[in-house]
XYZ file of C-alpha atoms in Angstrom:
269
model
C -8.906 -11.961 -13.634
C -10.764 -12.692 -10.496
C -14.667 -11.724 -10.036
C -14.872 -8.392 -8.934
C -17.556 -8.284 -6.026
C -19.210 -5.505 -4.119
C -20.490 -5.491 -0.215
C -22.967 -2.792 1.201
C -21.372 -0.727 4.071
C -22.390 2.095 6.020
C -19.774 4.306 3.865
C -20.707 3.087 0.612
C -20.680 -0.080 -1.469
C -16.963 -1.412 -1.519
C -15.242 -3.465 -4.648
C -13.085 -6.290 -3.588
C -11.645 -9.092 -5.011
C -10.742 -12.359 -3.622
C -7.728 -14.986 -4.483
C -6.151 -17.867 -2.911
C -6.951 -20.284 0.003
C -4.991 -21.596 2.755
C -5.757 -22.084 6.682
C -4.344 -18.751 7.875
C -6.275 -15.606 8.228
C -6.901 -13.715 5.290
C -4.223 -10.886 4.181
C -6.104 -7.640 3.027
C -3.943 -5.080 0.684
C -4.655 -1.100 0.943
C -3.356 0.217 -2.198
C -1.310 3.578 -2.860
C -2.645 6.973 -3.525
C -4.304 7.420 -6.988
C -4.134 3.489 -7.165
C -6.721 0.752 -7.619
C -7.405 -2.798 -6.306
C -6.009 -3.460 -10.035
C -2.629 -1.787 -10.024
C -1.445 -4.644 -7.477
C 1.393 -6.309 -9.753
C 0.280 -9.849 -10.769
C 3.715 -10.896 -10.339
C 3.484 -9.823 -6.587
C 0.175 -11.396 -6.349
C 0.933 -15.041 -7.882
C 3.478 -15.988 -4.842
C 1.186 -14.654 -2.253
C -2.041 -16.107 -3.047
C -0.324 -19.370 -3.615
C -0.391 -19.896 0.374
C -3.073 -18.011 1.801
C -6.487 -15.772 0.801
C -5.698 -12.327 -0.311
C -8.258 -9.768 -0.644
C -7.448 -6.214 -2.540
C -10.101 -4.057 -2.509
C -10.625 -0.028 -3.566
C -11.432 2.343 -0.499
C -14.683 4.480 -0.875
C -14.723 6.955 -3.780
C -11.681 4.970 -5.854
C -11.936 2.758 -8.513
C -15.371 0.358 -8.179
C -16.251 1.347 -4.912
C -19.208 3.836 -4.062
C -19.274 6.262 -1.514
C -16.728 9.449 -1.286
C -13.221 9.758 -0.468
C -13.002 10.269 3.298
C -11.419 13.390 4.757
C -8.723 11.943 6.629
C -6.561 8.723 7.162
C -8.502 7.844 10.026
C -11.724 8.088 7.832
C -9.979 6.065 4.986
C -9.132 3.530 8.250
C -12.847 3.490 9.417
C -13.720 2.132 5.822
C -11.526 -0.762 6.172
C -13.171 -1.370 9.377
C -16.669 -1.571 7.751
C -15.134 -4.026 5.022
C -14.157 -6.041 7.575
C -17.355 -5.905 9.377
C -19.253 -6.325 5.937
C -17.244 -9.630 5.049
C -17.531 -10.985 8.767
C -13.919 -10.876 9.333
C -13.019 -10.957 13.083
C -9.139 -10.573 12.200
C -6.742 -10.576 9.576
C -3.141 -9.841 8.580
C -2.847 -6.229 6.758
C -0.398 -5.057 4.231
C -0.169 -1.239 3.174
C 1.868 0.389 0.307
C 2.339 3.854 0.247
C -1.077 5.764 1.261
C -2.058 2.448 2.327
C 0.648 2.029 4.444
C -0.387 5.203 6.463
C -4.080 3.822 6.348
C -2.833 0.324 7.705
C -1.382 1.984 10.586
C -4.499 3.995 11.431
C -6.128 0.780 11.325
C -4.000 -1.189 13.484
C -4.052 1.601 15.828
C -7.765 1.683 15.912
C -8.721 -1.889 15.944
C -5.759 -3.500 17.284
C -7.223 -7.281 18.204
C -8.260 -7.524 14.645
C -5.227 -7.177 13.300
C -2.668 -10.116 13.841
C 0.280 -9.094 11.871
C 1.082 -5.739 9.698
C 3.033 -5.428 6.711
C 4.004 -1.576 5.946
C 5.707 -0.915 2.549
C 6.960 2.016 1.066
C 5.235 4.557 3.747
C 6.067 6.461 7.273
C 4.018 7.189 10.254
C 3.853 11.150 9.459
C 5.275 13.899 11.709
C 8.970 13.032 10.690
C 10.546 16.351 10.462
C 14.308 15.203 10.526
C 16.044 13.000 8.153
C 16.081 13.283 4.195
C 13.193 14.982 2.456
C 11.534 13.753 -0.713
C 12.910 14.754 -3.791
C 12.108 18.274 -4.820
C 10.405 17.560 -7.983
C 7.913 14.957 -6.203
C 5.141 17.266 -5.297
C 5.291 18.800 -9.068
C 5.144 15.367 -10.759
C 2.508 13.944 -8.510
C 0.229 16.934 -9.097
C 0.006 16.016 -12.970
C -3.482 15.194 -14.309
C -1.970 12.233 -15.751
C 1.091 10.484 -14.681
C 2.963 9.555 -18.127
C 5.621 6.685 -18.228
C 8.332 9.035 -17.249
C 6.465 10.295 -14.350
C 5.610 7.007 -12.876
C 9.531 5.636 -13.453
C 10.571 8.931 -11.655
C 8.144 8.496 -9.035
C 8.480 4.354 -8.124
C 11.862 3.578 -9.408
C 15.734 4.174 -8.602
C 17.527 6.424 -11.296
C 19.677 3.503 -12.863
C 18.809 1.491 -16.095
C 18.342 -1.489 -13.785
C 15.337 0.122 -11.903
C 13.674 1.761 -14.697
C 13.795 -1.497 -16.838
C 11.760 -3.135 -14.063
C 9.765 -0.336 -14.174
C 8.667 -0.791 -17.538
C 8.333 -4.419 -16.939
C 5.732 -3.734 -14.319
C 3.931 -1.178 -16.524
C 3.625 -3.771 -19.139
C 2.217 -6.405 -16.735
C -0.390 -4.004 -15.692
C -1.288 -3.092 -18.961
C -1.906 -6.871 -19.655
C -4.530 -7.027 -16.953
C -8.186 -7.261 -18.352
C -11.161 -6.018 -16.893
C -9.742 -3.304 -15.079
C -12.003 -1.098 -12.217
C -12.266 2.764 -13.365
C -9.062 4.643 -12.799
C -8.835 6.930 -9.666
C -11.187 10.492 -11.232
C -9.973 13.687 -10.474
C -11.976 14.596 -7.578
C -10.960 11.481 -5.995
C -7.498 12.666 -6.651
C -7.838 16.034 -4.930
C -10.013 14.291 -1.745
C -6.985 11.993 -1.231
C -4.584 14.575 -1.327
C -6.569 16.829 1.009
C -7.020 13.444 3.182
C -3.632 13.337 3.463
C -2.760 16.727 4.340
C -5.260 16.920 7.006
C -3.595 14.062 8.982
C -0.860 14.987 11.321
C 0.662 11.318 11.433
C 0.995 8.504 14.008
C 4.468 8.644 15.064
C 3.478 9.517 18.702
C 1.400 6.369 18.700
C 4.006 3.985 17.286
C 5.075 2.525 20.327
C 1.304 1.147 20.587
C 1.722 -1.162 17.730
C 2.076 -4.184 19.963
C 1.496 -6.544 16.876
C 4.737 -8.074 14.890
C 5.400 -5.454 12.182
C 7.358 -6.106 8.907
C 8.425 -2.416 7.577
C 10.173 -2.329 3.945
C 11.227 -0.029 1.410
C 13.685 0.448 -1.635
C 16.941 2.760 -0.561
C 16.269 5.383 -3.364
C 12.374 6.232 -2.411
C 12.013 9.480 -3.829
C 8.531 10.316 -2.573
C 8.892 8.592 1.155
C 12.897 8.734 1.959
C 13.522 4.971 3.452
C 14.286 6.956 6.561
C 10.841 7.311 7.429
C 10.372 3.290 7.262
C 13.236 2.954 9.665
C 11.442 5.443 12.129
C 8.543 2.942 12.181
C 10.749 -0.010 12.573
C 12.905 1.759 15.415
C 9.691 2.785 17.304
C 7.429 0.549 17.269
C 8.034 -2.684 19.910
C 7.946 -5.686 17.741
C 9.122 -4.505 14.302
C 11.671 -5.938 11.455
C 12.928 -3.292 8.480
C 13.874 -4.898 5.338
C 15.759 -2.349 2.707
C 16.041 -3.068 -0.934
C 19.160 -2.160 -3.058
C 18.823 0.088 -6.167
C 14.949 0.405 -6.293
C 12.299 3.050 -4.872
C 8.823 3.240 -4.004
C 7.824 0.369 -5.755
C 10.396 -2.233 -4.667
C 8.115 -4.297 -4.113
C 7.374 -4.807 -7.492
C 11.057 -4.671 -8.600
C 11.694 -7.320 -5.969
C 8.260 -9.242 -6.193
C 9.062 -12.674 -5.974
C 11.824 -12.090 -2.832
C 9.400 -9.351 -1.304
C 6.236 -11.718 -1.309
C 8.513 -14.380 0.098
C 9.428 -12.324 2.908
C 5.915 -11.231 3.488
C 4.830 -14.873 3.388
C 7.682 -16.156 6.051
C 6.495 -13.094 8.187
C 2.982 -13.916 8.158
C 3.843 -17.729 8.578
C 6.102 -17.088 11.526
């Protein structure tokens, strides 16, 4: 396991890990709701770090980071900027998954000169009232104090034997990760929910995302329907959309090598 490091910022002491090396800009990863830096799939990370430096971290109040969970997505974006400042990084590539995808959009809008290329996985812009709605059970299952295997497979993978098998394989890979940071606490979970609810979204600002954007999702995402990825790709001026078959919210771990290759190709273009 890569060494856990800490850096002080005005918004708290942030925990992070750095892997890989390369001549290009570092790639910063923004994690999902209720996820920590150690919930990234090792099968996805391995090909990513083969050609570049990759930084994963816990936002304020999450995992091994200090501080408190910000009250809005904009506040979470401020933590990302504080991390860049503390690490002396003037410009990076940025990948956000799920909640991290929302946060990444806020970061790119807040400091566009510091984000060269943006990857938004399994996310949306907020403020999308038309199109398919999330599965009616999502809110109930997300609110469970602990999400067991059945909950996780429902939320993150498609309702098929193939996708569920991929989900179980992902959970096995995570279970083998040593020296994990602490799980997200109950208060932090509630804080994230409040921050999401307090943020109206950035759909009306997508046209301002001038950097190249790669948007991707699984076609059967129960939580954030793939239509919302389409909205980003159709309204941001320089965006490309990829949809993966027979997959859901965690398509990037079901198709880990394929999506990592797409990300690498996009960042190297």
